[in-house]
Tab-separated table of C-alpha atoms in Angstrom:
chain	number	residue	atom	x	y	z
A	1	MET	CA	-0.094	-37.236	-20.332
A	2	TYR	CA	1.866	-35.755	-17.437
A	3	LYS	CA	5.411	-37.128	-17.179
A	4	SER	CA	6.771	-36.675	-13.677
A	5	GLU	CA	10.279	-37.592	-14.803
A	6	VAL	CA	10.343	-34.654	-17.226
A	7	ARG	CA	8.232	-31.949	-15.571
A	8	GLY	CA	8.838	-32.889	-11.960
A	9	PRO	CA	6.459	-34.575	-9.505
A	10	LEU	CA	3.326	-32.673	-8.507
A	11	ILE	CA	3.049	-34.350	-5.115
A	12	LEU	CA	6.165	-34.768	-3.036
A	13	GLY	CA	6.886	-36.668	0.142
A	14	ASP	CA	6.001	-40.207	-0.988
A	15	LYS	CA	2.392	-39.708	0.182
A	16	ASN	CA	-0.380	-42.240	0.436
A	17	TYR	CA	-4.105	-41.487	0.344
A	18	LYS	CA	-4.485	-41.356	4.102
A	19	GLN	CA	-1.616	-38.900	4.493
A	20	ILE	CA	-3.115	-36.614	1.852
A	21	SER	CA	-6.408	-36.405	3.767
A	22	SER	CA	-4.651	-35.836	7.093
A	23	ASP	CA	-2.272	-33.187	5.745
A	24	ILE	CA	-4.935	-31.113	4.000
A	25	ILE	CA	-7.494	-31.324	6.801
A	26	ALA	CA	-4.917	-30.542	9.493
A	27	PRO	CA	-5.356	-26.708	9.413
A	28	ILE	CA	-9.085	-27.184	10.138
A	29	ASP	CA	-8.431	-29.290	13.222
A	30	GLN	CA	-5.479	-27.347	14.586
A	31	PRO	CA	-5.817	-24.265	16.839
A	32	ILE	CA	-5.992	-20.913	15.056
A	33	PRO	CA	-2.419	-19.599	14.632
A	34	GLY	CA	-1.401	-16.162	15.905
A	35	TRP	CA	-0.640	-14.727	12.463
A	36	TRP	CA	-4.165	-15.688	11.339
A	37	LYS	CA	-5.763	-13.846	14.277
A	38	MET	CA	-3.668	-10.747	13.653
A	39	ALA	CA	-4.426	-10.741	9.923
A	40	PHE	CA	-8.127	-11.261	10.572
A	41	LEU	CA	-8.200	-8.393	13.060
A	42	ILE	CA	-6.561	-6.082	10.523
A	43	ALA	CA	-9.032	-7.252	7.877
A	44	LEU	CA	-11.946	-6.471	10.200
A	45	LEU	CA	-10.578	-2.993	10.925
A	46	MET	CA	-10.234	-2.347	7.188
A	47	THR	CA	-13.784	-3.579	6.657
A	48	ALA	CA	-15.025	-1.316	9.457
A	49	PHE	CA	-13.362	1.655	7.755
A	50	GLY	CA	-15.150	0.685	4.560
A	51	VAL	CA	-18.480	0.464	6.375
A	52	ILE	CA	-17.993	4.006	7.725
A	53	ALA	CA	-17.242	5.238	4.203
A	54	LEU	CA	-20.298	3.416	2.886
A	55	TYR	CA	-22.438	4.999	5.594
A	56	ARG	CA	-21.237	8.463	4.525
A	57	THR	CA	-22.044	7.614	0.914
A	58	VAL	CA	-25.555	6.420	1.703
A	59	ALA	CA	-26.364	9.095	4.293
A	60	ILE	CA	-25.028	12.108	2.377
A	61	GLY	CA	-24.834	10.887	-1.211
A	62	ILE	CA	-22.176	10.324	-3.845
A	63	GLY	CA	-21.287	14.002	-3.598
A	64	THR	CA	-18.864	12.769	-0.948
A	65	TRP	CA	-16.799	11.237	-3.738
A	66	GLY	CA	-14.274	13.100	-5.824
A	67	VAL	CA	-16.291	12.717	-9.020
A	68	ASN	CA	-17.430	15.851	-10.848
A	69	ASN	CA	-19.137	16.917	-14.047
A	70	SER	CA	-16.401	15.514	-16.255
A	71	VAL	CA	-15.253	12.572	-14.196
A	72	GLY	CA	-18.526	10.817	-13.535
A	73	TRP	CA	-16.806	7.485	-12.979
A	74	GLY	CA	-14.020	7.474	-10.420
A	75	TRP	CA	-12.486	4.996	-8.029
A	76	GLU	CA	-15.679	2.994	-7.698
A	77	ILE	CA	-15.664	1.881	-11.323
A	78	ILE	CA	-11.883	1.441	-11.332
A	79	ASN	CA	-12.193	-0.861	-8.344
A	80	PHE	CA	-15.240	-2.596	-9.777
A	81	VAL	CA	-13.376	-3.548	-12.949
A	82	TRP	CA	-10.255	-4.469	-10.937
A	83	TRP	CA	-12.150	-6.825	-8.628
A	84	ILE	CA	-14.030	-8.370	-11.538
A	85	GLY	CA	-10.689	-8.987	-13.215
A	86	ILE	CA	-9.291	-10.752	-10.169
A	87	GLY	CA	-12.457	-12.765	-9.838
A	88	HIS	CA	-12.148	-13.767	-13.453
A	89	ALA	CA	-9.062	-15.902	-13.305
A	90	GLY	CA	-10.128	-18.203	-10.512
A	91	THR	CA	-12.845	-19.852	-12.519
A	92	ALA	CA	-10.920	-19.424	-15.769
A	93	PHE	CA	-7.944	-21.137	-14.196
A	94	SER	CA	-10.013	-24.034	-12.969
A	95	ILE	CA	-12.288	-24.443	-15.975
A	96	PHE	CA	-9.843	-24.195	-18.819
A	97	LEU	CA	-7.307	-26.446	-17.130
A	98	LEU	CA	-10.100	-28.929	-16.349
A	99	ILE	CA	-11.203	-28.996	-19.971
A	100	LEU	CA	-7.595	-29.323	-21.117
A	101	ARG	CA	-7.081	-32.094	-18.525
A	102	GLN	CA	-4.074	-30.386	-16.932
A	103	LYS	CA	-3.306	-32.373	-13.807
A	104	TRP	CA	-1.317	-29.621	-12.135
A	105	ARG	CA	-4.549	-27.711	-11.512
A	106	THR	CA	-5.578	-30.092	-8.725
A	107	SER	CA	-3.535	-28.441	-5.971
A	108	ILE	CA	-4.497	-24.911	-6.934
A	109	ASN	CA	-8.037	-24.869	-8.279
A	110	ARG	CA	-9.789	-24.810	-4.880
A	111	ALA	CA	-8.031	-21.620	-3.729
A	112	ALA	CA	-8.490	-20.017	-7.153
A	113	GLU	CA	-12.237	-20.692	-7.117
A	114	ALA	CA	-12.564	-19.359	-3.568
A	115	MET	CA	-10.755	-16.214	-4.673
A	116	THR	CA	-13.251	-15.806	-7.508
A	117	VAL	CA	-16.308	-15.991	-5.288
A	118	VAL	CA	-14.965	-13.504	-2.735
A	119	ALA	CA	-13.619	-11.086	-5.366
A	120	VAL	CA	-16.829	-11.039	-7.407
A	121	GLY	CA	-18.759	-10.393	-4.185
A	122	CYS	CA	-16.531	-7.357	-3.555
A	123	ALA	CA	-17.026	-6.186	-7.147
A	124	ALA	CA	-20.807	-6.437	-6.943
A	125	LEU	CA	-20.836	-3.788	-4.216
A	126	PHE	CA	-19.627	-0.977	-6.467
A	127	PRO	CA	-22.353	-0.780	-9.151
A	128	ALA	CA	-24.981	-0.860	-6.404
A	129	ILE	CA	-23.577	2.133	-4.503
A	130	HIS	CA	-22.740	3.915	-7.740
A	131	MET	CA	-26.464	4.175	-8.445
A	132	GLY	CA	-26.638	6.809	-5.715
A	133	ARG	CA	-29.739	5.423	-4.035
A	134	VAL	CA	-28.663	1.939	-3.088
A	135	TRP	CA	-32.028	1.161	-1.512
A	136	LEU	CA	-33.520	1.319	-5.012
A	137	ALA	CA	-30.979	-1.118	-6.434
A	138	PHE	CA	-33.724	-3.688	-6.934
A	139	PHE	CA	-34.957	-1.512	-9.837
A	140	ILE	CA	-32.277	-3.221	-11.914
A	141	PHE	CA	-34.188	-6.506	-11.744
A	142	PRO	CA	-36.394	-7.029	-14.806
A	143	TYR	CA	-39.683	-7.981	-13.174
A	144	PRO	CA	-43.347	-6.994	-13.685
A	145	ASN	CA	-44.083	-4.071	-11.407
A	146	THR	CA	-46.720	-1.516	-10.432
A	147	ARG	CA	-44.682	1.479	-11.547
A	148	GLY	CA	-46.335	1.560	-14.926
A	149	PRO	CA	-44.277	0.889	-18.056
A	150	LEU	CA	-41.062	1.271	-16.075
A	151	TRP	CA	-38.731	-1.509	-17.183
A	152	VAL	CA	-35.020	-1.801	-17.216
A	153	ASN	CA	-33.300	-0.570	-20.339
A	154	PHE	CA	-32.412	-3.756	-22.168
A	155	ASN	CA	-30.224	-1.738	-24.551
A	156	SER	CA	-27.990	-0.574	-21.732
A	157	PRO	CA	-24.580	-2.235	-21.240
A	158	LEU	CA	-25.027	-1.548	-17.530
A	159	PHE	CA	-27.961	-3.944	-17.510
A	160	TRP	CA	-25.877	-6.471	-19.435
A	161	ASP	CA	-23.316	-6.074	-16.646
A	162	PHE	CA	-25.874	-6.984	-14.052
A	163	ILE	CA	-27.020	-10.106	-15.896
A	164	ALA	CA	-23.494	-11.274	-16.734
A	165	ILE	CA	-22.066	-10.749	-13.259
A	166	SER	CA	-25.058	-12.310	-11.510
A	167	ALA	CA	-24.843	-15.394	-13.721
A	168	TYR	CA	-21.081	-15.591	-13.300
A	169	LEU	CA	-21.293	-15.357	-9.505
A	170	LEU	CA	-24.003	-18.013	-9.386
A	171	ILE	CA	-22.140	-20.481	-11.601
A	172	SER	CA	-18.770	-19.841	-9.935
A	173	ALA	CA	-20.204	-20.357	-6.455
A	174	SER	CA	-22.007	-23.528	-7.599
A	175	PHE	CA	-18.899	-24.911	-9.264
A	176	TRP	CA	-16.835	-24.151	-6.163
A	177	TYR	CA	-19.340	-25.633	-3.754
A	178	PHE	CA	-20.107	-28.861	-5.614
A	179	GLY	CA	-16.383	-29.469	-5.997
A	180	MET	CA	-16.076	-29.454	-2.217
A	181	VAL	CA	-18.802	-32.008	-1.466
A	182	PRO	CA	-16.500	-35.111	-1.411
A	183	ASP	CA	-14.021	-33.221	0.786
A	184	PHE	CA	-16.758	-32.181	3.222
A	185	ALA	CA	-17.681	-35.878	3.469
A	186	THR	CA	-14.056	-36.742	4.249
A	187	ILE	CA	-13.984	-34.183	7.068
A	188	ARG	CA	-17.342	-35.450	8.337
A	189	ASP	CA	-16.064	-39.013	8.471
A	190	LYS	CA	-12.895	-38.019	10.302
A	191	ALA	CA	-14.502	-35.560	12.732
A	192	THR	CA	-14.703	-36.523	16.387
A	193	SER	CA	-16.758	-33.514	17.465
A	194	LYS	CA	-20.526	-33.943	17.080
A	195	ILE	CA	-20.964	-30.327	16.022
A	196	LYS	CA	-18.283	-30.547	13.367
A	197	LYS	CA	-19.665	-33.860	12.131
A	198	ALA	CA	-23.154	-32.343	11.863
A	199	VAL	CA	-22.023	-29.154	10.117
A	200	TYR	CA	-19.768	-30.800	7.546
A	201	GLY	CA	-22.281	-33.630	7.168
A	202	PHE	CA	-24.941	-31.071	6.239
A	203	PHE	CA	-22.748	-29.531	3.564
A	204	ALA	CA	-21.676	-32.991	2.319
A	205	PHE	CA	-25.247	-33.694	1.146
A	206	GLY	CA	-25.066	-37.276	2.434
A	207	TRP	CA	-22.167	-38.121	0.143
A	208	THR	CA	-21.131	-41.802	0.435
A	209	GLY	CA	-18.575	-42.038	-2.366
A	210	SER	CA	-20.425	-44.691	-4.390
A	211	SER	CA	-19.616	-45.221	-8.057
A	212	ARG	CA	-22.927	-43.688	-9.097
A	213	GLU	CA	-22.225	-40.539	-7.075
A	214	TRP	CA	-18.774	-40.169	-8.609
A	215	LEU	CA	-20.188	-40.532	-12.117
A	216	ARG	CA	-22.800	-37.860	-11.474
A	217	TYR	CA	-20.259	-35.659	-9.732
A	218	GLU	CA	-17.877	-35.733	-12.681
A	219	ALA	CA	-20.697	-35.169	-15.177
A	220	LEU	CA	-21.927	-32.165	-13.191
A	221	SER	CA	-18.384	-30.766	-13.018
A	222	TYR	CA	-18.110	-30.778	-16.798
A	223	VAL	CA	-21.584	-29.279	-17.284
A	224	LEU	CA	-20.930	-26.420	-14.849
A	225	GLY	CA	-17.450	-26.014	-16.297
A	226	GLY	CA	-18.835	-25.690	-19.805
A	227	ILE	CA	-21.319	-23.009	-18.750
A	228	ALA	CA	-18.722	-21.133	-16.718
A	229	ALA	CA	-16.219	-21.174	-19.593
A	230	VAL	CA	-18.653	-19.141	-21.702
A	231	LEU	CA	-19.348	-16.752	-18.859
A	232	VAL	CA	-15.639	-16.235	-18.200
A	233	VAL	CA	-15.295	-14.744	-21.664
A	234	SER	CA	-18.628	-12.938	-21.758
A	235	VAL	CA	-18.481	-11.145	-18.390
A	236	HIS	CA	-15.431	-9.017	-19.003
A	237	SER	CA	-16.319	-8.590	-22.673
A	238	ILE	CA	-19.566	-7.022	-21.524
A	239	VAL	CA	-17.818	-4.879	-18.916
A	240	SER	CA	-15.493	-3.629	-21.645
A	241	THR	CA	-18.508	-2.890	-23.839
A	242	ASP	CA	-19.607	-0.318	-21.242
A	243	PHE	CA	-16.645	1.691	-22.460
A	244	ALA	CA	-16.351	0.643	-26.091
A	245	VAL	CA	-19.895	1.691	-27.098
A	246	SER	CA	-19.231	5.274	-25.997
A	247	VAL	CA	-17.651	8.046	-28.085
A	248	ILE	CA	-15.074	8.997	-25.463
A	249	PRO	CA	-11.494	9.177	-26.840
A	250	GLY	CA	-9.497	6.250	-25.545
A	251	TRP	CA	-12.602	4.121	-25.022
A	252	HIS	CA	-14.134	3.885	-28.486
A	253	THR	CA	-12.126	0.912	-29.699
A	254	THR	CA	-12.848	-2.659	-30.742
A	255	VAL	CA	-9.740	-3.996	-29.040
A	256	PHE	CA	-11.351	-3.596	-25.631
A	257	PRO	CA	-13.165	-6.967	-25.259
A	258	PRO	CA	-10.113	-9.223	-25.799
A	259	TYR	CA	-7.928	-6.650	-24.062
A	260	PHE	CA	-10.151	-6.712	-20.955
A	261	VAL	CA	-10.515	-10.504	-20.888
A	262	VAL	CA	-6.773	-11.129	-21.151
A	263	GLY	CA	-6.054	-8.384	-18.608
A	264	ALA	CA	-8.534	-9.905	-16.190
A	265	ILE	CA	-6.960	-13.335	-16.483
A	266	PHE	CA	-3.555	-11.699	-16.013
A	267	SER	CA	-4.455	-10.020	-12.720
A	268	GLY	CA	-6.313	-13.098	-11.508
A	269	PHE	CA	-3.416	-15.432	-12.183
A	270	ALA	CA	-1.120	-13.032	-10.336
A	271	MET	CA	-3.475	-13.121	-7.344
A	272	VAL	CA	-3.575	-16.934	-7.552
A	273	MET	CA	0.218	-16.960	-7.323
A	274	THR	CA	0.103	-14.591	-4.327
A	275	LEU	CA	-2.378	-16.818	-2.494
A	276	MET	CA	-0.599	-20.077	-3.302
A	277	ILE	CA	2.727	-18.743	-2.022
A	278	ILE	CA	1.011	-17.692	1.229
A	279	ILE	CA	-0.686	-21.088	1.557
A	280	ARG	CA	2.529	-22.943	0.835
A	281	LYS	CA	4.552	-20.879	3.301
A	282	MET	CA	2.094	-20.512	6.190
A	283	TYR	CA	0.621	-24.016	6.122
A	284	LYS	CA	3.786	-25.814	5.005
A	285	PHE	CA	2.137	-27.289	1.913
A	286	GLN	CA	5.401	-27.600	-0.002
A	287	ASP	CA	4.549	-31.208	-0.869
A	288	TYR	CA	1.338	-30.136	-2.645
A	289	VAL	CA	2.130	-26.649	-3.955
A	290	THR	CA	5.449	-27.537	-5.490
A	291	ASP	CA	7.959	-25.597	-7.539
A	292	SER	CA	6.377	-27.206	-10.622
A	293	HIS	CA	3.024	-25.530	-9.858
A	294	LEU	CA	4.510	-22.081	-9.321
A	295	ASN	CA	6.752	-22.550	-12.327
A	296	ALA	CA	3.713	-23.262	-14.517
A	297	ILE	CA	1.877	-20.150	-13.257
A	298	ALA	CA	4.971	-18.005	-13.847
A	299	LYS	CA	5.241	-19.197	-17.443
A	300	ILE	CA	1.599	-18.346	-18.060
A	301	LEU	CA	2.192	-14.880	-16.599
A	302	ILE	CA	5.086	-14.331	-19.013
A	303	PHE	CA	2.873	-15.240	-21.943
A	304	ILE	CA	-0.011	-13.005	-20.857
A	305	SER	CA	2.375	-10.170	-20.055
A	306	LEU	CA	3.592	-10.228	-23.658
A	307	ILE	CA	-0.016	-10.018	-24.851
A	308	MET	CA	-0.623	-7.055	-22.550
A	309	GLY	CA	2.490	-5.285	-23.824
A	310	THR	CA	1.313	-5.863	-27.392
A	311	ALA	CA	-2.142	-4.485	-26.524
A	312	TYR	CA	-0.663	-1.301	-25.055
A	313	ALA	CA	1.501	-0.812	-28.148
A	314	THR	CA	-1.491	-1.501	-30.417
A	315	GLU	CA	-3.601	1.127	-28.644
A	316	ILE	CA	-0.903	3.758	-29.110
A	317	PHE	CA	-0.298	2.779	-32.727
A	318	ILE	CA	-4.005	2.886	-33.617
A	319	ALA	CA	-4.353	6.294	-31.927
A	320	TRP	CA	-1.579	7.599	-34.170
A	321	TYR	CA	-2.680	5.702	-37.289
A	322	SER	CA	-6.318	6.829	-36.983
A	323	GLY	CA	-5.315	10.448	-37.501
A	324	SER	CA	-7.929	11.473	-34.923
A	325	GLN	CA	-6.633	14.472	-33.021
A	326	TYR	CA	-8.751	13.543	-30.006
A	327	GLU	CA	-7.328	10.018	-29.813
A	328	MET	CA	-3.804	11.325	-30.327
A	329	PHE	CA	-4.281	13.922	-27.602
A	330	THR	CA	-5.599	11.357	-25.124
A	331	PHE	CA	-2.751	8.921	-25.666
A	332	PHE	CA	0.198	11.208	-26.382
A	333	LYS	CA	-0.658	14.312	-24.316
A	334	ASN	CA	-2.586	12.807	-21.416
A	335	ARG	CA	-1.113	9.326	-20.941
A	336	VAL	CA	2.371	8.866	-22.398
A	337	THR	CA	3.119	12.460	-21.378
A	338	GLY	CA	1.082	14.980	-19.409
A	339	ASP	CA	-0.709	14.951	-16.067
A	340	TYR	CA	-1.004	11.174	-15.828
A	341	THR	CA	2.434	10.121	-17.033
A	342	PHE	CA	3.276	8.329	-13.790
A	343	GLN	CA	0.125	6.231	-13.871
A	344	PHE	CA	0.686	5.245	-17.509
A	345	TRP	CA	4.306	4.209	-17.086
A	346	ALA	CA	3.558	2.475	-13.797
A	347	MET	CA	1.033	0.372	-15.726
A	348	VAL	CA	3.480	-0.445	-18.521
A	349	THR	CA	6.354	-1.188	-16.153
A	350	CYS	CA	4.353	-3.421	-13.824
A	351	ASN	CA	2.475	-5.319	-16.516
A	352	ALA	CA	4.786	-5.483	-19.513
A	353	PHE	CA	8.343	-5.255	-18.148
A	354	ILE	CA	8.548	-6.629	-14.599
A	355	PRO	CA	6.879	-10.008	-15.397
A	356	GLN	CA	9.618	-10.618	-17.969
A	357	LEU	CA	11.885	-11.391	-15.004
A	358	PHE	CA	10.126	-14.767	-14.945
A	359	TRP	CA	12.176	-15.736	-17.985
A	360	PHE	CA	14.955	-16.426	-15.485
A	361	LYS	CA	14.673	-19.773	-13.742
A	362	LYS	CA	16.241	-18.400	-10.557
A	363	VAL	CA	13.496	-15.782	-10.308
A	364	ARG	CA	10.748	-18.370	-10.871
A	365	GLN	CA	12.193	-20.537	-8.111
A	366	ASN	CA	12.620	-17.660	-5.657
A	367	LEU	CA	9.368	-17.428	-3.676
A	368	THR	CA	10.062	-13.923	-2.410
A	369	MET	CA	10.703	-12.603	-5.917
A	370	ALA	CA	7.667	-14.412	-7.310
A	371	PHE	CA	5.491	-12.994	-4.533
A	372	ILE	CA	6.721	-9.435	-5.117
A	373	ILE	CA	6.240	-9.677	-8.885
A	374	SER	CA	2.693	-10.993	-8.439
A	375	ILE	CA	1.909	-7.984	-6.227
A	376	PHE	CA	3.409	-5.612	-8.804
A	377	ILE	CA	1.211	-7.120	-11.512
A	378	ASN	CA	-1.928	-6.406	-9.522
A	379	ILE	CA	-0.757	-2.853	-8.830
A	380	GLY	CA	-0.122	-2.451	-12.558
A	381	MET	CA	-3.553	-3.780	-13.432
A	382	TRP	CA	-5.145	-1.323	-11.017
A	383	TYR	CA	-3.270	1.505	-12.772
A	384	GLU	CA	-4.483	0.172	-16.116
A	385	ARG	CA	-8.085	0.712	-15.063
A	386	PHE	CA	-7.159	4.135	-13.663
A	387	ASN	CA	-5.627	5.125	-16.998
A	388	ILE	CA	-8.606	3.979	-19.007
A	389	LEU	CA	-11.150	5.755	-16.827
A	390	ILE	CA	-9.588	8.917	-15.539
A	391	THR	CA	-7.374	10.075	-18.398
A	392	SER	CA	-10.218	9.908	-20.895
A	393	LEU	CA	-12.751	11.620	-18.659
A	394	THR	CA	-10.691	14.472	-17.217
A	395	LYS	CA	-10.064	15.997	-20.644
A	396	ASP	CA	-12.975	15.429	-22.985
A	397	TYR	CA	-14.075	17.230	-26.177
A	398	LEU	CA	-14.838	20.488	-24.336
A	399	PRO	CA	-11.690	22.131	-22.909
A	400	SER	CA	-13.771	24.379	-20.638
A	401	SER	CA	-14.854	21.318	-18.675
A	402	TRP	CA	-11.369	19.942	-18.206
A	403	THR	CA	-10.546	19.240	-14.604
A	404	THR	CA	-8.363	17.083	-12.451
A	405	TYR	CA	-9.603	14.212	-10.389
A	406	THR	CA	-8.590	13.377	-6.834
A	407	PRO	CA	-10.290	10.644	-4.807
A	408	THR	CA	-11.726	11.594	-1.437
A	409	TRP	CA	-11.206	9.654	1.777
A	410	VAL	CA	-14.671	8.162	1.306
A	411	GLU	CA	-13.692	6.561	-2.000
A	412	ILE	CA	-10.396	5.350	-0.577
A	413	GLY	CA	-12.236	4.034	2.474
A	414	ILE	CA	-14.651	1.988	0.372
A	415	TYR	CA	-11.744	0.460	-1.539
A	416	ILE	CA	-9.871	-0.364	1.672
A	417	GLY	CA	-13.098	-1.847	3.011
A	418	THR	CA	-13.346	-4.243	0.074
A	419	LEU	CA	-9.700	-5.222	0.568
A	420	GLY	CA	-10.613	-6.031	4.166
A	421	MET	CA	-13.647	-8.046	3.051
A	422	PHE	CA	-11.533	-9.976	0.583
A	423	THR	CA	-8.805	-10.691	3.148
A	424	ALA	CA	-11.329	-11.776	5.787
A	425	GLY	CA	-13.104	-14.044	3.295
A	426	VAL	CA	-9.851	-15.673	2.202
A	427	LEU	CA	-8.737	-16.175	5.822
A	428	LEU	CA	-12.040	-17.866	6.685
A	429	PHE	CA	-11.535	-20.083	3.668
A	430	PHE	CA	-8.040	-20.977	4.911
A	431	LYS	CA	-9.402	-22.007	8.289
A	432	TYR	CA	-12.697	-23.776	7.639
A	433	ILE	CA	-12.487	-25.272	4.143
A	434	PRO	CA	-9.849	-27.631	2.698
A	435	MET	CA	-7.530	-25.295	0.775
A	436	ILE	CA	-6.594	-28.075	-1.630
A	437	ALA	CA	-9.086	-30.391	-3.316
A	438	ILE	CA	-8.413	-33.679	-1.484
A	439	SER	CA	-10.314	-35.919	-3.872
A	440	GLU	CA	-8.715	-34.359	-6.956
A	441	VAL	CA	-5.190	-34.573	-5.579
A	442	LYS	CA	-5.759	-38.257	-4.795
A	443	SER	CA	-6.998	-38.812	-8.346
A	444	VAL	CA	-3.641	-37.743	-9.802
A	445	LEU	CA	-1.370	-39.187	-7.121
A	446	LYS	CA	-0.279	-42.287	-9.019
A	447	VAL	CA	0.475	-40.601	-12.323
A	448	THR	CA	2.061	-37.382	-11.114
A	449	SER	CA	4.234	-38.455	-8.201
A	450	ILE	CA	7.266	-40.622	-7.780
A	451	ASN	CA	6.023	-43.053	-5.165
A	452	THR	CA	8.307	-45.791	-3.960
A	453	ASN	CA	5.723	-47.893	-2.188
A	454	ASP	CA	2.758	-48.921	-4.321
A	455	LYS	CA	1.193	-50.778	-1.433
A	456	LYS	CA	0.458	-47.477	0.224
A	457	HIS	CA	-2.105	-46.706	-2.453
A	458	THR	CA	-4.251	-49.594	-1.302
A	459	SER	CA	-5.355	-47.591	1.717
A	460	HIS	CA	-7.842	-45.621	-0.372
A	461	GLU	CA	-10.505	-43.909	1.717
């Protein structure tokens, strides 16, 4: 049970049900602010740059990338794993806290789920273009065809990737959408514009708020949540298996599945904190995204950061303990020291050391510091994927094939393009969808707030 007196209220401002609806819907009804237009314009320019880079890739081929005979996987796979990681935590955040009946999830889960859907969409782009002939990407679908006995390779982890990510995207989008149905109905009922009433009414599926609908709604939430919880673990485990089943030094390790899953949740939670601080600041949602929410996320980040630090130390220890000269070379001559020293220590510093600042209450309560640390974590997680991919590939078993890797502007452009897509998607979410789950916040109002006027609760909508 949540005790507001001990952990602090989750909803401030002595709100009633009507005020909650009005406050959360307000950004949809208000004119588009100037900062939103500027950010959206920048996001579109970034996306346009990405489209140009994609055109070069499709028109000329993946020879425009910096990959070579040794480094067959470059920025595209780094960014693929990074986006999948970010997309991981949104659903994980929502599902696990739902199952554990954590009431503080109610103000945050909507934004986290939106982040998942947009991030996984960005991630899905990379395997498709990495095939080289993107127009033949449908070959990955296992369907009867006229090409003779040409089927997908069911033994390939890349095919497992496709199945896992497709299922994860489908379930995450469904879970996100069905959670919004009662809120769409609230907007429909409050709308004065016929167009807005028709649009939100369409997405509300004729929701009336009857007892039967609520029972089915809650049952469906738990069913989808149960399915998604399995997928949360399986998706990144399978992505990590792409690496672990190989014989490449630095990849051939059984620690990868849990290491990848925890790392993904780590980067996703950091991105959730980044988004919630922006939402709180720009839309003045201090009454709904309180210090208690951000404090809880910061404590989780401390815990996961310690796991990540332990994983890094374990990798190095096992490389030494194995006695394998190839493993020792990869870790001690090409990561801890060597050509990629900066990338390795940037990863360790950002992921294992900087988050420890959250042990200090003053840091957890300082929004600027929390925002900066959350950004550093995502930078560190990007470097983690860089270390795993590039350091192992640039110097393999055959010294004559050793080479350095430098991304080309095309690779950088595609990455910037996905950042633009992600930013544009999140901004559209800010403007046209309730950023906070209205119905869920109302459901915890009485037990998680310190309300001085019980009569206000009678105005339930």
